[in-house]
GROMACS .gro file of N, CA, C and O in nm:
model
  356
    1LEU      N    1  -0.265   2.254  -0.325
    1LEU     CA    2  -0.280   2.110  -0.327
    1LEU      C    3  -0.384   2.066  -0.226
    1LEU      O    4  -0.384   2.113  -0.113
    2LYS      N    5  -0.469   1.974  -0.268
    2LYS     CA    6  -0.568   1.918  -0.176
    2LYS      C    7  -0.508   1.793  -0.112
    2LYS      O    8  -0.461   1.705  -0.182
    3PRO      N    9  -0.508   1.780   0.022
    3PRO     CA   10  -0.450   1.662   0.086
    3PRO      C   11  -0.516   1.533   0.043
    3PRO      O   12  -0.453   1.428   0.046
    4THR      N   13  -0.640   1.536  -0.001
    4THR     CA   14  -0.710   1.412  -0.036
    4THR      C   15  -0.659   1.350  -0.165
    4THR      O   16  -0.692   1.237  -0.195
    5VAL      N   17  -0.579   1.422  -0.243
    5VAL     CA   18  -0.531   1.363  -0.367
    5VAL      C   19  -0.387   1.314  -0.357
    5VAL      O   20  -0.332   1.264  -0.451
    6MET      N   21  -0.327   1.327  -0.242
    6MET     CA   22  -0.188   1.287  -0.227
    6MET      C   23  -0.182   1.148  -0.164
    6MET      O   24  -0.221   1.128  -0.052
    7ALA      N   25  -0.135   1.050  -0.239
    7ALA     CA   26  -0.121   0.912  -0.192
    7ALA      C   27  -0.019   0.841  -0.278
    7ALA      O   28   0.032   0.896  -0.374
    8SER      N   29   0.009   0.715  -0.247
    8SER     CA   30   0.110   0.640  -0.320
    8SER      C   31   0.064   0.600  -0.459
    8SER      O   32  -0.051   0.564  -0.480
    9TYR      N   33   0.157   0.602  -0.552
    9TYR     CA   34   0.130   0.558  -0.689
    9TYR      C   35   0.120   0.406  -0.690
    9TYR      O   36   0.205   0.339  -0.635
   10VAL      N   37   0.017   0.350  -0.750
   10VAL     CA   38  -0.004   0.206  -0.745
   10VAL      C   39  -0.006   0.142  -0.882
   10VAL      O   40   0.039   0.030  -0.898
   11SER      N   41  -0.058   0.206  -0.984
   11SER     CA   42  -0.065   0.142  -1.114
   11SER      C   43  -0.071   0.247  -1.222
   11SER      O   44  -0.055   0.365  -1.196
   12GLY      N   45  -0.096   0.204  -1.344
   12GLY     CA   46  -0.105   0.296  -1.455
   12GLY      C   47  -0.235   0.374  -1.461
   12GLY      O   48  -0.252   0.458  -1.548
   13GLU      N   49  -0.328   0.346  -1.370
   13GLU     CA   50  -0.454   0.422  -1.368
   13GLU      C   51  -0.425   0.567  -1.334
   13GLU      O   52  -0.325   0.598  -1.271
   14THR      N   53  -0.511   0.656  -1.376
   14THR     CA   54  -0.487   0.797  -1.351
   14THR      C   55  -0.601   0.861  -1.273
   14THR      O   56  -0.712   0.814  -1.273
   15ASN      N   57  -0.569   0.971  -1.209
   15ASN     CA   58  -0.666   1.054  -1.138
   15ASN      C   59  -0.654   1.194  -1.197
   15ASN      O   60  -0.563   1.269  -1.163
   16LYS      N   61  -0.743   1.229  -1.288
   16LYS     CA   62  -0.733   1.355  -1.362
   16LYS      C   63  -0.747   1.478  -1.274
   16LYS      O   64  -0.706   1.586  -1.313
   17ASP      N   65  -0.803   1.465  -1.153
   17ASP     CA   66  -0.821   1.579  -1.064
   17ASP      C   67  -0.698   1.605  -0.977
   17ASP      O   68  -0.691   1.706  -0.909
   18ALA      N   69  -0.602   1.515  -0.978
   18ALA     CA   70  -0.485   1.529  -0.893
   18ALA      C   71  -0.380   1.619  -0.958
   18ALA      O   72  -0.376   1.632  -1.079
   19PRO      N   73  -0.294   1.681  -0.876
   19PRO     CA   74  -0.185   1.761  -0.932
   19PRO      C   75  -0.096   1.676  -1.024
   19PRO      O   76  -0.044   1.725  -1.122
   20ASP      N   77  -0.077   1.551  -0.991
   20ASP     CA   78  -0.006   1.455  -1.075
   20ASP      C   79  -0.104   1.341  -1.100
   20ASP      O   80  -0.140   1.268  -1.009
   21ALA      N   81  -0.148   1.324  -1.224
   21ALA     CA   82  -0.257   1.232  -1.256
   21ALA      C   83  -0.225   1.086  -1.225
   21ALA      O   84  -0.314   1.002  -1.224
   22ARG      N   85  -0.098   1.053  -1.200
   22ARG     CA   86  -0.061   0.914  -1.168
   22ARG      C   87  -0.092   0.878  -1.024
   22ARG      O   88  -0.085   0.762  -0.986
   23TYR      N   89  -0.127   0.974  -0.941
   23TYR     CA   90  -0.149   0.948  -0.798
   23TYR      C   91  -0.296   0.920  -0.768
   23TYR      O   92  -0.384   0.980  -0.827
   24PHE      N   93  -0.318   0.826  -0.676
   24PHE     CA   94  -0.452   0.793  -0.630
   24PHE      C   95  -0.486   0.878  -0.509
   24PHE      O   96  -0.399   0.911  -0.429
   25ASN      N   97  -0.614   0.907  -0.492
   25ASN     CA   98  -0.654   0.966  -0.364
   25ASN      C   99  -0.659   0.851  -0.263
   25ASN      O  100  -0.654   0.734  -0.300
   26PRO      N  101  -0.665   0.880  -0.133
   26PRO     CA  102  -0.660   0.773  -0.033
   26PRO      C  103  -0.767   0.666  -0.049
   26PRO      O  104  -0.741   0.547  -0.028
   27GLU      N  105  -0.888   0.704  -0.087
   27GLU     CA  106  -0.996   0.606  -0.102
   27GLU      C  107  -0.967   0.510  -0.219
   27GLU      O  108  -0.988   0.390  -0.207
   28ARG      N  109  -0.920   0.563  -0.330
   28ARG     CA  110  -0.887   0.479  -0.446
   28ARG      C  111  -0.768   0.389  -0.415
   28ARG      O  112  -0.765   0.274  -0.457
   29LEU      N  113  -0.671   0.441  -0.343
   29LEU     CA  114  -0.555   0.361  -0.307
   29LEU      C  115  -0.597   0.244  -0.219
   29LEU      O  116  -0.557   0.130  -0.242
   30GLU      N  117  -0.678   0.270  -0.117
   30GLU     CA  118  -0.726   0.164  -0.029
   30GLU      C  119  -0.804   0.060  -0.108
   30GLU      O  120  -0.784  -0.061  -0.091
   31LYS      N  121  -0.891   0.104  -0.198
   31LYS     CA  122  -0.970   0.013  -0.280
   31LYS      C  123  -0.879  -0.075  -0.366
   31LYS      O  124  -0.899  -0.196  -0.377
   32LYS      N  125  -0.775  -0.016  -0.426
   32LYS     CA  126  -0.683  -0.091  -0.511
   32LYS      C  127  -0.603  -0.193  -0.430
   32LYS      O  128  -0.587  -0.307  -0.472
   33LEU      N  129  -0.554  -0.153  -0.313
   33LEU     CA  130  -0.479  -0.247  -0.229
   33LEU      C  131  -0.566  -0.364  -0.184
   33LEU      O  132  -0.522  -0.480  -0.184
   34LYS      N  133  -0.691  -0.335  -0.148
   34LYS     CA  134  -0.782  -0.442  -0.107
   34LYS      C  135  -0.813  -0.535  -0.224
   34LYS      O  136  -0.825  -0.656  -0.206
   35ALA      N  137  -0.826  -0.480  -0.343
   35ALA     CA  138  -0.851  -0.562  -0.462
   35ALA      C  139  -0.731  -0.652  -0.493
   35ALA      O  140  -0.747  -0.770  -0.526
   36LEU      N  141  -0.610  -0.598  -0.480
   36LEU     CA  142  -0.490  -0.681  -0.502
   36LEU      C  143  -0.482  -0.793  -0.400
   36LEU      O  144  -0.450  -0.908  -0.435
   37HIS      N  145  -0.511  -0.761  -0.275
   37HIS     CA  146  -0.509  -0.865  -0.171
   37HIS      C  147  -0.618  -0.971  -0.196
   37HIS      O  148  -0.592  -1.091  -0.180
   38ALA      N  149  -0.735  -0.928  -0.239
   38ALA     CA  150  -0.843  -1.024  -0.268
   38ALA      C  151  -0.807  -1.112  -0.388
   38ALA      O  152  -0.841  -1.230  -0.391
   39GLN      N  153  -0.737  -1.057  -0.483
   39GLN     CA  154  -0.698  -1.133  -0.603
   39GLN      C  155  -0.585  -1.231  -0.573
   39GLN      O  156  -0.578  -1.337  -0.633
   40PHE      N  157  -0.496  -1.195  -0.478
   40PHE     CA  158  -0.379  -1.279  -0.448
   40PHE      C  159  -0.367  -1.304  -0.297
   40PHE      O  160  -0.263  -1.275  -0.237
   41PRO      N  161  -0.469  -1.362  -0.234
   41PRO     CA  162  -0.464  -1.379  -0.088
   41PRO      C  163  -0.356  -1.476  -0.042
   41PRO      O  164  -0.309  -1.466   0.072
   42GLN      N  165  -0.316  -1.568  -0.126
   42GLN     CA  166  -0.217  -1.666  -0.086
   42GLN      C  167  -0.075  -1.609  -0.079
   42GLN      O  168   0.011  -1.668  -0.015
   43ILE      N  169  -0.052  -1.493  -0.141
   43ILE     CA  170   0.083  -1.435  -0.139
   43ILE      C  171   0.086  -1.293  -0.082
   43ILE      O  172   0.190  -1.228  -0.088
   44THR      N  173  -0.027  -1.244  -0.030
   44THR     CA  174  -0.029  -1.108   0.024
   44THR      C  175  -0.089  -1.104   0.164
   44THR      O  176  -0.166  -1.192   0.202
   45ARG      N  177  -0.051  -1.001   0.236
   45ARG     CA  178  -0.116  -0.970   0.364
   45ARG      C  179  -0.134  -0.819   0.366
   45ARG      O  180  -0.038  -0.744   0.345
   46LEU      N  181  -0.254  -0.774   0.389
   46LEU     CA  182  -0.287  -0.632   0.393
   46LEU      C  183  -0.325  -0.597   0.536
   46LEU      O  184  -0.412  -0.662   0.594
   47GLU      N  185  -0.259  -0.496   0.590
   47GLU     CA  186  -0.294  -0.455   0.725
   47GLU      C  187  -0.267  -0.307   0.746
   47GLU      O  188  -0.175  -0.251   0.686
   48PRO      N  189  -0.348  -0.243   0.830
   48PRO     CA  190  -0.322  -0.103   0.863
   48PRO      C  191  -0.203  -0.097   0.960
   48PRO      O  192  -0.192  -0.177   1.051
   49ILE      N  193  -0.114  -0.003   0.936
   49ILE     CA  194   0.006   0.009   1.021
   49ILE      C  195   0.009   0.141   1.097
   49ILE      O  196   0.106   0.170   1.165
   50GLY      N  197  -0.097   0.219   1.084
   50GLY     CA  198  -0.104   0.347   1.153
   50GLY      C  199  -0.219   0.428   1.099
   50GLY      O  200  -0.301   0.377   1.023
   51THR      N  201  -0.224   0.553   1.138
   51THR     CA  202  -0.327   0.643   1.088
   51THR      C  203  -0.263   0.776   1.051
   51THR      O  204  -0.161   0.816   1.108
   52THR      N  205  -0.325   0.845   0.955
   52THR     CA  206  -0.278   0.976   0.914
   52THR      C  207  -0.326   1.081   1.013
   52THR      O  208  -0.407   1.051   1.102
   53HIS      N  209  -0.281   1.203   0.996
   53HIS     CA  210  -0.329   1.313   1.081
   53HIS      C  211  -0.478   1.338   1.059
   53HIS      O  212  -0.545   1.394   1.145
   54GLN      N  213  -0.529   1.295   0.943
   54GLN     CA  214  -0.672   1.310   0.915
   54GLN      C  215  -0.753   1.190   0.965
   54GLN      O  216  -0.873   1.184   0.944
   55GLY      N  217  -0.686   1.092   1.028
   55GLY     CA  218  -0.756   0.976   1.083
   55GLY      C  219  -0.778   0.862   0.985
   55GLY      O  220  -0.847   0.766   1.017
   56ARG      N  221  -0.718   0.870   0.867
   56ARG     CA  222  -0.731   0.761   0.768
   56ARG      C  223  -0.626   0.654   0.796
   56ARG      O  224  -0.516   0.685   0.843
   57PRO      N  225  -0.655   0.526   0.765
   57PRO     CA  226  -0.555   0.420   0.786
   57PRO      C  227  -0.440   0.433   0.687
   57PRO      O  228  -0.457   0.475   0.574
   58VAL      N  229  -0.321   0.396   0.734
   58VAL     CA  230  -0.203   0.383   0.649
   58VAL      C  231  -0.187   0.234   0.625
   58VAL      O  232  -0.172   0.156   0.720
   59TRP      N  233  -0.194   0.191   0.499
   59TRP     CA  234  -0.196   0.049   0.466
   59TRP      C  235  -0.057  -0.001   0.427
   59TRP      O  236   0.021   0.069   0.363
   60ALA      N  237  -0.028  -0.125   0.465
   60ALA     CA  238   0.092  -0.196   0.422
   60ALA      C  239   0.047  -0.323   0.353
   60ALA      O  240  -0.036  -0.397   0.406
   61LEU      N  241   0.101  -0.348   0.235
   61LEU     CA  242   0.072  -0.471   0.161
   61LEU      C  243   0.201  -0.551   0.153
   61LEU      O  244   0.296  -0.510   0.087
   62LEU      N  245   0.205  -0.662   0.223
   62LEU     CA  246   0.320  -0.752   0.220
   62LEU      C  247   0.299  -0.853   0.109
   62LEU      O  248   0.192  -0.914   0.099
   63ILE      N  249   0.399  -0.870   0.025
   63ILE     CA  250   0.396  -0.972  -0.081
   63ILE      C  251   0.507  -1.071  -0.047
   63ILE      O  252   0.624  -1.034  -0.040
   64SER      N  253   0.468  -1.196  -0.026
   64SER     CA  254   0.563  -1.297   0.020
   64SER      C  255   0.510  -1.436  -0.011
   64SER      O  256   0.390  -1.456  -0.025
   65ALA      N  257   0.601  -1.533  -0.020
   65ALA     CA  258   0.559  -1.672  -0.036
   65ALA      C  259   0.485  -1.721   0.087
   65ALA      O  260   0.401  -1.811   0.079
   66ASN      N  261   0.514  -1.662   0.203
   66ASN     CA  262   0.452  -1.699   0.330
   66ASN      C  263   0.405  -1.575   0.404
   66ASN      O  264   0.456  -1.542   0.510
   67PRO      N  265   0.306  -1.504   0.351
   67PRO     CA  266   0.268  -1.376   0.413
   67PRO      C  267   0.212  -1.389   0.554
   67PRO      O  268   0.224  -1.297   0.633
   68GLY      N  269   0.153  -1.501   0.586
   68GLY     CA  270   0.095  -1.518   0.720
   68GLY      C  271   0.199  -1.547   0.825
   68GLY      O  272   0.177  -1.530   0.944
   69LYS      N  273   0.319  -1.593   0.784
   69LYS     CA  274   0.423  -1.632   0.878
   69LYS      C  275   0.531  -1.526   0.894
   69LYS      O  276   0.617  -1.538   0.978
   70THR      N  277   0.528  -1.424   0.813
   70THR     CA  278   0.631  -1.321   0.815
   70THR      C  279   0.577  -1.197   0.882
   70THR      O  280   0.465  -1.156   0.857
   71GLY      N  281   0.656  -1.137   0.965
   71GLY     CA  282   0.614  -1.013   1.030
   71GLY      C  283   0.734  -0.937   1.082
   71GLY      O  284   0.845  -0.990   1.086
   72ALA      N  285   0.713  -0.815   1.120
   72ALA     CA  286   0.822  -0.732   1.171
   72ALA      C  287   0.885  -0.793   1.296
   72ALA      O  288   1.000  -0.768   1.326
   73HIS      N  289   0.807  -0.873   1.368
   73HIS     CA  290   0.858  -0.937   1.489
   73HIS      C  291   0.944  -1.059   1.458
   73HIS      O  292   1.007  -1.114   1.546
   74ASP      N  293   0.947  -1.103   1.332
   74ASP     CA  294   1.024  -1.221   1.290
   74ASP      C  295   1.164  -1.176   1.247
   74ASP      O  296   1.180  -1.115   1.143
   75PRO      N  297   1.269  -1.207   1.325
   75PRO     CA  298   1.403  -1.161   1.289
   75PRO      C  299   1.453  -1.218   1.157
   75PRO      O  300   1.537  -1.159   1.091
   76LYS      N  301   1.401  -1.333   1.113
   76LYS     CA  302   1.445  -1.392   0.987
   76LYS      C  303   1.393  -1.313   0.866
   76LYS      O  304   1.444  -1.329   0.756
   77MET      N  305   1.295  -1.227   0.888
   77MET     CA  306   1.242  -1.148   0.779
   77MET      C  307   1.352  -1.065   0.714
   77MET      O  308   1.356  -1.047   0.594
   78PHE      N  309   1.446  -1.017   0.793
   78PHE     CA  310   1.551  -0.930   0.743
   78PHE      C  311   1.670  -1.006   0.686
   78PHE      O  312   1.766  -0.945   0.639
   79GLU      N  313   1.665  -1.138   0.688
   79GLU     CA  314   1.772  -1.219   0.630
   79GLU      C  315   1.746  -1.247   0.482
   79GLU      O  316   1.833  -1.300   0.414
   80ARG      N  317   1.628  -1.215   0.434
   80ARG     CA  318   1.592  -1.238   0.294
   80ARG      C  319   1.596  -1.107   0.218
   80ARG      O  320   1.581  -0.999   0.276
   81PRO      N  321   1.614  -1.116   0.085
   81PRO     CA  322   1.608  -0.992   0.005
   81PRO      C  323   1.473  -0.923   0.025
   81PRO      O  324   1.369  -0.987   0.029
   82THR      N  325   1.477  -0.792   0.041
   82THR     CA  326   1.357  -0.715   0.071
   82THR      C  327   1.358  -0.586  -0.009
   82THR      O  328   1.463  -0.528  -0.032
   83ILE      N  329   1.240  -0.542  -0.048
   83ILE     CA  330   1.226  -0.411  -0.109
   83ILE      C  331   1.107  -0.342  -0.045
   83ILE      O  332   1.007  -0.405  -0.014
   84LEU      N  333   1.121  -0.213  -0.024
   84LEU     CA  334   1.015  -0.135   0.039
   84LEU      C  335   0.980  -0.019  -0.053
   84LEU      O  336   1.067   0.057  -0.094
   85PHE      N  337   0.852  -0.009  -0.088
   85PHE     CA  338   0.802   0.105  -0.163
   85PHE      C  339   0.732   0.196  -0.064
   85PHE      O  340   0.635   0.155  -0.002
   86ASP      N  341   0.779   0.316  -0.052
   86ASP     CA  342   0.728   0.408   0.049
   86ASP      C  343   0.667   0.528  -0.021
   86ASP      O  344   0.728   0.588  -0.109
   87GLY      N  345   0.546   0.565   0.019
   87GLY     CA  346   0.477   0.676  -0.042
   87GLY      C  347   0.506   0.810   0.022
   87GLY      O  348   0.437   0.907  -0.005
   88MET      N  349   0.606   0.818   0.108
   88MET     CA  350   0.637   0.945   0.173
   88MET      C  351   0.686   1.046   0.071
   88MET      O  352   0.755   1.013  -0.023
   89HIS      N  353   0.650   1.170   0.091
   89HIS     CA  354   0.700   1.276   0.002
   89HIS      C  355   0.711   1.405   0.078
   89HIS      O  356   0.674   1.418   0.189
   0.00000   0.00000   0.00000
């Protein structure tokens, strides 16, 4: 397995070079997340939350009615229904 092809599944698009064609490589994943944020800036916030061992950013895309006002530091964030999609494997 090549580390560059392992990333979170984002849509129905495929990557024919990957071990599982449904997975994006990190560059395609970043491009897709940025495109989603650009398309829906009023309900999303995109930010890097860390880096991989290879030095690439780990992205988090928050989808919320108030994405600019919600953050991990806001205790009320956990009082609302929440779902987390995690690409760990």
